[in-house]
CSV table of C-alpha atoms in Angstrom, one decimal:
chain,number,residue,atom,x,y,z
Q,1,UNK,CA,31.1,118.3,101.5
Q,2,UNK,CA,29.0,115.2,101.6
Q,3,UNK,CA,27.4,113.2,104.4
Q,4,UNK,CA,28.4,109.6,104.5
Q,5,UNK,CA,24.8,108.4,104.0
Q,6,UNK,CA,24.3,110.9,101.3
Q,7,UNK,CA,20.9,112.1,102.7
Q,8,UNK,CA,21.3,115.9,102.8
Q,9,UNK,CA,21.0,118.8,100.4
Q,10,UNK,CA,24.6,118.5,99.3
Q,11,UNK,CA,24.4,114.8,98.3
Q,12,UNK,CA,24.1,115.9,94.7
Q,13,UNK,CA,25.5,119.4,94.5
Q,14,UNK,CA,24.5,121.4,91.5
Q,15,UNK,CA,24.5,125.2,91.7
Q,16,UNK,CA,22.0,125.6,88.9
Q,17,UNK,CA,19.5,123.7,91.1
Q,18,UNK,CA,19.8,126.0,94.2
Q,19,UNK,CA,18.1,129.4,94.2
Q,20,UNK,CA,19.3,130.4,97.7
Q,21,UNK,CA,15.8,130.6,99.2
Q,22,UNK,CA,17.0,129.3,102.6
Q,23,UNK,CA,14.2,126.7,103.1
Q,24,UNK,CA,16.8,124.0,103.7
Q,25,UNK,CA,18.6,126.1,106.2
Q,26,UNK,CA,15.4,127.0,108.0
Q,27,UNK,CA,13.9,123.5,108.2
Q,28,UNK,CA,16.9,121.7,109.6
Q,29,UNK,CA,16.0,120.5,113.1
Q,30,UNK,CA,19.7,120.3,114.2
Q,31,UNK,CA,20.8,123.7,112.8
Q,32,UNK,CA,23.4,121.8,110.7
Q,33,UNK,CA,23.0,124.0,107.7
Q,34,UNK,CA,24.4,127.5,107.2
Q,35,UNK,CA,24.2,129.8,104.2
Q,36,UNK,CA,27.7,130.7,102.9
Q,37,UNK,CA,28.8,132.8,100.0
Q,38,UNK,CA,30.7,131.3,97.1
Q,39,UNK,CA,33.4,133.1,95.2
Q,40,UNK,CA,30.8,135.0,93.1
Q,41,UNK,CA,29.1,136.1,96.3
Q,42,UNK,CA,25.9,134.0,96.1
Q,43,UNK,CA,24.7,132.2,99.2
Q,44,UNK,CA,24.6,128.4,99.2
Q,45,UNK,CA,23.8,125.9,101.9
Q,46,UNK,CA,26.7,124.2,103.7
Q,47,UNK,CA,26.2,121.2,105.9
Q,48,UNK,CA,28.0,120.5,109.1
Q,49,UNK,CA,28.3,116.7,109.0
Q,50,UNK,CA,29.0,116.5,112.7
Q,51,UNK,CA,25.5,117.8,113.3
Q,52,UNK,CA,23.6,116.2,110.4
Q,53,UNK,CA,21.3,113.3,111.4
Q,54,UNK,CA,20.3,112.3,107.9
Q,55,UNK,CA,16.6,113.2,108.3
Q,56,UNK,CA,16.4,114.2,104.7
Q,57,UNK,CA,14.1,117.3,105.4
Q,58,UNK,CA,16.5,119.6,103.6
Q,59,UNK,CA,15.9,117.5,100.4
Q,60,UNK,CA,12.1,117.3,100.9
Q,61,UNK,CA,11.7,121.0,101.4
Q,62,UNK,CA,13.4,122.0,98.2
Q,63,UNK,CA,10.6,123.3,96.1
Q,64,UNK,CA,12.9,124.6,93.3
Q,65,UNK,CA,13.6,121.0,92.1
Q,66,UNK,CA,10.0,119.7,92.2
Q,67,UNK,CA,7.8,122.8,91.3
Q,68,UNK,CA,5.3,122.4,88.5
Q,69,UNK,CA,2.8,125.0,87.3
Q,70,UNK,CA,-0.4,124.9,89.3
Q,71,UNK,CA,-3.7,124.1,87.6
Q,72,UNK,CA,-6.4,126.6,88.3
Q,73,UNK,CA,-7.7,130.0,87.1
Q,74,UNK,CA,-5.4,133.0,87.2
Q,75,UNK,CA,-7.0,136.5,86.8
Q,76,UNK,CA,-5.1,139.2,85.0
Q,77,UNK,CA,-5.5,143.0,85.8
Q,78,UNK,CA,-3.9,146.3,85.1
Q,79,UNK,CA,-3.9,148.0,88.5
Q,80,UNK,CA,-2.9,151.3,90.0
Q,81,UNK,CA,-3.7,153.1,93.3
Q,82,UNK,CA,-6.1,156.0,93.0
Q,83,UNK,CA,-3.9,158.1,95.3
Q,84,UNK,CA,-1.5,159.8,92.9
Q,85,UNK,CA,1.0,160.5,95.7
Q,86,UNK,CA,1.3,156.8,96.4
Q,87,UNK,CA,1.8,156.0,92.8
Q,88,UNK,CA,4.5,158.7,92.5
Q,89,UNK,CA,6.3,157.1,95.5
Q,90,UNK,CA,6.0,153.6,94.2
Q,91,UNK,CA,8.1,151.9,91.6
Q,92,UNK,CA,5.1,150.9,89.5
Q,93,UNK,CA,1.4,151.2,90.3
Q,94,UNK,CA,1.5,151.0,94.1
Q,95,UNK,CA,-0.6,147.8,94.5
Q,96,UNK,CA,1.9,146.2,96.9
Q,97,UNK,CA,1.6,149.1,99.3
Q,98,UNK,CA,-2.2,149.1,99.2
Q,99,UNK,CA,-1.9,145.4,100.0
Q,100,UNK,CA,0.6,146.1,102.8
Q,101,UNK,CA,-1.8,148.8,104.3
Q,102,UNK,CA,-4.6,146.2,104.3
Q,103,UNK,CA,-2.4,143.8,106.3
Q,104,UNK,CA,-1.2,146.5,108.8
Q,105,UNK,CA,-4.8,147.5,109.5
Q,106,UNK,CA,-5.4,144.0,110.8
Q,107,UNK,CA,-2.4,144.3,113.2
Q,108,UNK,CA,-0.5,142.2,110.7
Q,109,UNK,CA,3.2,141.8,109.8
Q,110,UNK,CA,4.7,142.6,106.4
Q,111,UNK,CA,7.9,140.9,105.1
Q,112,UNK,CA,9.7,142.6,102.3
Q,113,UNK,CA,13.0,143.7,100.9
Q,114,UNK,CA,15.0,146.7,102.1
Q,115,UNK,CA,18.3,148.3,101.0
Q,116,UNK,CA,20.6,149.3,103.8
Q,117,UNK,CA,23.4,151.8,103.4
Q,118,UNK,CA,23.2,151.7,99.6
Q,119,UNK,CA,25.1,148.3,99.5
Q,120,UNK,CA,23.2,145.6,101.5
Q,121,UNK,CA,19.8,144.2,100.5
Q,122,UNK,CA,18.0,142.2,103.2
Q,123,UNK,CA,14.6,140.7,103.8
Q,124,UNK,CA,12.9,141.7,107.1
Q,125,UNK,CA,9.6,142.1,108.9
Q,126,UNK,CA,7.9,145.4,109.6
Q,127,UNK,CA,4.7,146.3,111.5
Q,128,UNK,CA,4.4,150.0,110.7
Q,129,UNK,CA,3.8,152.1,107.6
Q,130,UNK,CA,7.0,153.9,108.0
Q,131,UNK,CA,8.9,150.6,108.1
Q,132,UNK,CA,7.0,149.2,105.1
Q,133,UNK,CA,7.8,152.3,103.1
Q,134,UNK,CA,11.5,151.4,103.2
Q,135,UNK,CA,10.6,148.4,101.0
Q,136,UNK,CA,9.7,150.7,98.1
Q,137,UNK,CA,11.6,150.4,94.9
Q,138,UNK,CA,13.1,147.8,92.7
Q,139,UNK,CA,16.4,146.1,93.9
Q,140,UNK,CA,18.4,144.5,91.1
Q,141,UNK,CA,20.4,142.3,93.4
Q,142,UNK,CA,19.5,139.2,95.5
Q,143,UNK,CA,18.4,139.9,99.0
Q,144,UNK,CA,19.7,138.1,102.1
Q,145,UNK,CA,16.7,136.2,103.7
Q,146,UNK,CA,18.4,135.7,107.1
Q,147,UNK,CA,15.9,134.0,109.5
Q,148,UNK,CA,12.8,135.3,107.8
Q,149,UNK,CA,11.2,131.9,107.3
Q,150,UNK,CA,11.4,131.0,111.0
Q,151,UNK,CA,10.2,134.4,112.0
Q,152,UNK,CA,7.2,134.1,109.6
Q,153,UNK,CA,6.4,130.7,111.1
Q,154,UNK,CA,6.4,132.1,114.6
Q,155,UNK,CA,4.1,135.0,113.7
Q,156,UNK,CA,1.6,132.6,112.0
Q,157,UNK,CA,1.6,130.2,115.0
Q,158,UNK,CA,0.8,133.2,117.2
Q,159,UNK,CA,-2.3,134.0,115.0
Q,160,UNK,CA,-0.9,137.1,113.4
Q,161,UNK,CA,-1.8,138.0,109.8
Q,162,UNK,CA,1.3,138.0,107.6
Q,163,UNK,CA,2.1,139.3,104.2
Q,164,UNK,CA,5.2,137.8,102.7
Q,165,UNK,CA,6.5,139.2,99.4
Q,166,UNK,CA,9.6,138.4,97.4
Q,167,UNK,CA,10.8,136.7,94.2
Q,168,UNK,CA,9.0,133.6,93.2
Q,169,UNK,CA,11.7,131.2,94.4
Q,170,UNK,CA,11.8,132.9,97.8
Q,171,UNK,CA,8.0,132.8,98.4
Q,172,UNK,CA,7.6,129.3,97.1
Q,173,UNK,CA,10.5,128.2,99.3
Q,174,UNK,CA,8.6,129.7,102.2
Q,175,UNK,CA,5.4,127.9,101.4
Q,176,UNK,CA,7.3,124.6,101.2
Q,177,UNK,CA,9.0,125.3,104.5
Q,178,UNK,CA,5.7,126.0,106.2
Q,179,UNK,CA,4.2,122.9,104.8
Q,180,UNK,CA,7.1,120.7,106.1
Q,181,UNK,CA,6.8,122.3,109.5
Q,182,UNK,CA,3.0,121.9,109.5
Q,183,UNK,CA,2.5,125.7,110.2
Q,184,UNK,CA,-1.1,126.8,109.5
Q,185,UNK,CA,-1.3,129.3,106.7
Q,186,UNK,CA,-4.9,130.6,106.8
Q,187,UNK,CA,-3.5,134.0,108.0
Q,188,UNK,CA,-0.7,134.1,105.4
Q,189,UNK,CA,-0.9,136.2,102.2
Q,190,UNK,CA,1.8,135.8,99.6
Q,191,UNK,CA,2.8,138.0,96.8
Q,192,UNK,CA,5.7,137.2,94.4
Q,193,UNK,CA,7.3,139.1,91.6
Q,194,UNK,CA,8.0,138.5,87.9
Q,195,UNK,CA,11.7,138.3,88.1
Q,196,UNK,CA,14.3,138.7,85.4
Q,197,UNK,CA,17.2,137.3,87.5
Q,198,UNK,CA,19.2,138.2,90.6
Q,199,UNK,CA,22.8,139.5,90.5
Q,200,UNK,CA,25.4,138.8,93.1
Q,201,UNK,CA,25.3,140.8,96.4
Q,202,UNK,CA,29.1,140.8,96.5
Q,203,UNK,CA,29.2,142.2,93.0
Q,204,UNK,CA,26.8,145.0,93.9
Q,205,UNK,CA,28.8,146.0,97.0
Q,206,UNK,CA,32.0,146.1,95.1
Q,207,UNK,CA,30.3,148.2,92.3
Q,208,UNK,CA,29.2,150.8,94.9
Q,209,UNK,CA,32.7,150.7,96.4
Q,210,UNK,CA,34.1,151.5,92.9
Q,211,UNK,CA,31.6,154.4,92.6
Q,212,UNK,CA,32.6,155.8,96.0
Q,213,UNK,CA,36.3,155.7,95.1
Q,214,UNK,CA,35.9,157.2,91.7
Q,215,UNK,CA,33.6,160.0,92.8
Q,216,UNK,CA,35.4,160.7,96.1
Q,217,UNK,CA,31.9,161.0,97.6
Q,218,UNK,CA,30.0,158.3,99.4
Q,219,UNK,CA,26.7,157.0,97.9
Q,220,UNK,CA,24.0,157.1,100.6
Q,221,UNK,CA,20.9,156.2,98.6
Q,222,UNK,CA,20.2,154.2,95.4
Q,223,UNK,CA,17.2,154.3,93.1
Q,224,UNK,CA,17.6,151.5,90.5
Q,225,UNK,CA,14.8,153.0,88.3
Q,226,UNK,CA,14.2,156.6,89.0
Q,227,UNK,CA,10.8,157.2,87.5
Q,228,UNK,CA,10.4,160.7,89.1
Q,229,UNK,CA,13.4,161.9,87.1
Q,230,UNK,CA,13.1,159.9,83.9
Q,231,UNK,CA,9.6,158.3,83.9
Q,232,UNK,CA,8.2,154.9,84.7
Q,233,UNK,CA,9.5,153.2,81.5
Q,234,UNK,CA,13.1,154.4,82.1
Q,235,UNK,CA,15.8,152.2,83.3
Q,236,UNK,CA,18.3,154.7,84.7
Q,237,UNK,CA,19.9,154.4,88.2
Q,238,UNK,CA,20.2,157.5,90.3
Q,239,UNK,CA,22.7,157.7,93.2
Q,240,UNK,CA,22.4,160.2,96.0
Q,241,UNK,CA,25.8,161.1,97.2
Q,242,UNK,CA,26.6,163.0,100.4
Q,243,UNK,CA,27.0,166.2,98.3
Q,244,UNK,CA,25.5,165.5,94.8
Q,245,UNK,CA,23.4,163.2,92.6
Q,246,UNK,CA,24.6,161.0,89.8
Q,247,UNK,CA,22.6,159.1,87.2
Q,248,UNK,CA,23.8,156.2,85.0
Q,249,UNK,CA,22.9,153.0,83.3
Q,250,UNK,CA,26.1,151.1,84.0
Q,251,UNK,CA,24.5,148.5,86.3
Q,252,UNK,CA,21.4,148.3,84.2
Q,253,UNK,CA,23.3,147.7,81.0
Q,254,UNK,CA,25.2,144.8,82.5
Q,255,UNK,CA,22.0,143.5,84.2
Q,256,UNK,CA,20.2,143.2,80.8
Q,257,UNK,CA,23.2,141.5,79.2
Q,258,UNK,CA,22.4,138.4,81.4
Q,259,UNK,CA,25.9,137.8,82.5
Q,260,UNK,CA,25.7,138.3,86.3
Q,261,UNK,CA,22.7,136.3,87.4
Q,262,UNK,CA,22.7,133.4,89.7
Q,263,UNK,CA,23.0,130.1,87.8
Q,264,UNK,CA,19.6,128.9,88.9
Q,265,UNK,CA,17.9,132.0,87.3
Q,266,UNK,CA,18.7,130.5,83.8
Q,267,UNK,CA,16.7,127.3,84.6
Q,268,UNK,CA,14.0,128.9,86.8
Q,269,UNK,CA,10.9,126.7,87.1
Q,270,UNK,CA,8.7,129.7,88.2
Q,271,UNK,CA,8.6,131.4,84.8
Q,272,UNK,CA,4.9,130.8,84.5
Q,273,UNK,CA,1.8,132.7,85.5
Q,274,UNK,CA,0.4,129.5,87.2
Q,275,UNK,CA,1.9,129.8,90.7
Q,276,UNK,CA,1.0,128.7,94.3
Q,277,UNK,CA,1.0,132.3,95.6
Q,278,UNK,CA,-2.0,134.5,96.2
Q,279,UNK,CA,-0.7,137.4,94.0
Q,280,UNK,CA,2.0,137.9,91.4
Q,281,UNK,CA,3.1,141.4,90.5
Q,282,UNK,CA,5.1,143.0,87.7
Q,283,UNK,CA,5.4,146.2,85.8
Q,284,UNK,CA,2.8,146.1,83.1
Q,285,UNK,CA,5.0,146.3,80.0
Q,286,UNK,CA,2.8,146.4,77.0
Q,287,UNK,CA,0.1,148.4,78.7
Q,288,UNK,CA,-0.5,150.5,75.6
Q,289,UNK,CA,-2.2,147.6,73.8
Q,290,UNK,CA,-3.9,146.0,76.8
Q,291,UNK,CA,-5.3,149.0,78.7
Q,292,UNK,CA,-4.2,152.2,76.9
Q,293,UNK,CA,-5.9,154.5,79.5
Q,294,UNK,CA,-3.1,153.6,81.9
Q,295,UNK,CA,-0.4,154.4,79.3
Q,296,UNK,CA,0.8,157.7,80.8
Q,297,UNK,CA,4.3,156.8,82.1
Q,298,UNK,CA,3.3,157.1,85.7
Q,299,UNK,CA,3.5,153.4,86.4
Q,300,UNK,CA,1.0,150.5,86.5
Q,301,UNK,CA,1.1,147.0,87.9
Q,302,UNK,CA,0.4,143.8,86.1
Q,303,UNK,CA,-1.5,141.9,88.8
Q,304,UNK,CA,-2.2,138.2,88.6
Q,305,UNK,CA,-4.5,136.6,91.2
Q,306,UNK,CA,-4.2,132.9,91.7
Q,307,UNK,CA,-6.4,132.0,94.7
Q,308,UNK,CA,-9.8,132.7,96.2
Q,309,UNK,CA,-8.1,134.3,99.2
Q,310,UNK,CA,-6.4,136.7,96.7
Q,311,UNK,CA,-9.7,137.4,95.0
Q,312,UNK,CA,-11.4,138.2,98.3
Q,313,UNK,CA,-8.6,140.6,99.3
Q,314,UNK,CA,-8.7,142.3,95.8
Q,315,UNK,CA,-12.4,142.9,96.2
Q,316,UNK,CA,-11.9,144.6,99.6
Q,317,UNK,CA,-9.1,146.8,98.1
Q,318,UNK,CA,-11.1,147.7,94.9
Q,319,UNK,CA,-12.3,151.0,96.4
Q,320,UNK,CA,-8.7,152.4,96.5
Q,321,UNK,CA,-7.7,151.1,93.1
Q,322,UNK,CA,-8.1,151.9,89.4
Q,323,UNK,CA,-8.1,148.7,87.5
Q,324,UNK,CA,-9.1,146.9,84.3
Q,325,UNK,CA,-9.2,143.2,83.6
Q,326,UNK,CA,-7.0,142.0,80.8
Q,327,UNK,CA,-6.5,138.8,79.0
Q,328,UNK,CA,-3.9,136.2,79.6
Q,329,UNK,CA,-2.6,135.8,76.1
Q,330,UNK,CA,-1.6,139.5,75.7
Q,331,UNK,CA,-0.4,140.0,79.3
Q,332,UNK,CA,2.3,137.4,79.3
Q,333,UNK,CA,5.9,138.8,79.5
Q,334,UNK,CA,9.0,136.8,78.6
Q,335,UNK,CA,9.8,135.8,82.2
Q,336,UNK,CA,6.3,134.4,82.5
Q,337,UNK,CA,7.1,132.0,79.7
Q,338,UNK,CA,10.7,131.1,80.0
Q,339,UNK,CA,13.8,131.8,82.1
Q,340,UNK,CA,16.3,134.5,81.0
Q,341,UNK,CA,18.9,133.0,78.7
Q,342,UNK,CA,22.5,133.2,79.7
Q,343,UNK,CA,24.3,136.1,78.0
Q,344,UNK,CA,26.9,135.3,75.4
Q,345,UNK,CA,29.6,136.6,77.6
Q,346,UNK,CA,28.5,134.8,80.8
Q,347,UNK,CA,31.5,132.5,81.2
Q,348,UNK,CA,34.0,135.2,80.2
Q,349,UNK,CA,32.4,137.6,82.7
Q,350,UNK,CA,32.9,135.3,85.6
Q,351,UNK,CA,36.4,134.1,84.5
Q,352,UNK,CA,37.4,137.8,84.3
Q,353,UNK,CA,35.9,138.3,87.8
Q,354,UNK,CA,38.1,135.5,89.1
Q,355,UNK,CA,41.4,136.7,87.7
Q,356,UNK,CA,41.3,140.4,86.8
Q,357,UNK,CA,42.3,143.1,89.3
Q,358,UNK,CA,39.1,144.7,90.6
Q,359,UNK,CA,39.6,148.1,89.0
Q,360,UNK,CA,40.3,146.5,85.6
Q,361,UNK,CA,37.3,144.2,85.9
Q,362,UNK,CA,34.9,147.0,86.7
Q,363,UNK,CA,36.4,149.2,84.0
Q,364,UNK,CA,35.7,146.5,81.5
Q,365,UNK,CA,32.1,145.7,82.4
Q,366,UNK,CA,30.7,148.7,84.3
Q,367,UNK,CA,32.7,151.8,83.6
Q,368,UNK,CA,33.4,151.7,79.8
Q,369,UNK,CA,35.5,154.4,78.2
Q,370,UNK,CA,33.9,157.2,76.2
Q,371,UNK,CA,35.3,155.6,73.1
Q,372,UNK,CA,33.7,152.2,73.9
Q,373,UNK,CA,30.4,153.9,74.7
Q,374,UNK,CA,30.5,155.7,71.4
Q,375,UNK,CA,31.2,152.5,69.5
Q,376,UNK,CA,28.4,150.7,71.3
Q,377,UNK,CA,26.0,153.5,70.3
Q,378,UNK,CA,27.1,153.4,66.7
Q,379,UNK,CA,26.6,149.6,66.7
Q,380,UNK,CA,23.1,150.0,68.1
Q,381,UNK,CA,22.1,152.5,65.4
Q,382,UNK,CA,23.5,150.3,62.7
Q,383,UNK,CA,21.5,147.3,64.0
Q,384,UNK,CA,18.4,149.5,64.2
Q,385,UNK,CA,18.8,150.7,60.6
Q,386,UNK,CA,19.3,147.1,59.4
Q,387,UNK,CA,16.4,145.6,61.3
Q,388,UNK,CA,13.8,148.3,60.9
Q,389,UNK,CA,13.3,147.6,57.2
Q,390,UNK,CA,13.3,143.8,57.8
Q,391,UNK,CA,10.5,144.2,60.5
Q,392,UNK,CA,8.5,146.5,58.2
Q,393,UNK,CA,8.7,143.9,55.4
Q,394,UNK,CA,7.7,141.1,57.8
Q,395,UNK,CA,4.7,143.1,59.0
Q,396,UNK,CA,3.6,143.9,55.5
Q,397,UNK,CA,3.9,140.2,54.5
Q,398,UNK,CA,1.7,139.2,57.5
Q,399,UNK,CA,-0.9,141.8,56.5
Q,400,UNK,CA,-1.0,140.5,53.0
Q,401,UNK,CA,-1.2,136.9,54.1
Q,402,UNK,CA,-4.1,137.7,56.4
Q,403,UNK,CA,-6.2,139.4,53.7
């Protein structure tokens, strides 16, 4: 679909250049843009040419296409709440909820991501601790932003303090939207995540449907990384059914094969520590070498502070935090340096999704037979046996060269 004058977001359609943040949808003065799912289940803007007035705002607001790393000083910390109960309930070190409490104490509003009915992931606003607690936990699926950008603008115009958290593309999209609408942001606090990539919401819903059918028991709650059962460093899902609990790595394994992400994830411009947000959060992988006192498998955040506003808030929160400053060079994770590569089977995965019967597709990619699981385990052990000596020789060579 293309406007005659070619002055809207679909003038040069390229799915790899759309992250689905909804900034174009929210900024349109004529409500001519809607977010519609494609065949894979990812939301993309669609333009009603009867309403479009060719103002070009949807093009100007697209931060994804123009973002460049921000010059300035970014501080790196290993951070964890002092309250062990909060840490146990959090996916990582609990900083995001210390920050949310800080905002709520100022009669503020917190925007975050919640999973509904084990299948639907949405962004929404909350004004109570009980509501914010529903944002806990990782969600390895893209959230539906709905009208969050417009709601955030309304709160800011009314003078409310707002915390907005999400993936980097979502939060930078919000900042661009607010700039275009000339909404004051002195009361806005932003926190984005180090993101690996976002799978399709449709794929996730069908995956849970498959589980429900195969187990003859409805899944009512999902924990993508259950650290209370398996430790912080584990990547095992746990599903609470109506009458039992199941644990698996089926979704996790496919997630890390990089075959089910949105196309834009593989060219993401936000894979840098130099961002426009106040805070960036991640699990602090590599904590053993950077701050070993936190290496106890309970969970710890990598926290990056980009702004003076962020530094001021961190100072006010310091009494409820255990933290240690770390250095940039050893804190960077792969997705702070470059986007996730497409998996080797990316094209085949989506071709199969388009043509295979659903049960056959999910058997192939998410519910492998015991024989296939065994063969994969053997292959992994063989690769480990082959590469361990190679790595040892390389390490010895580096030591000798440095002497």
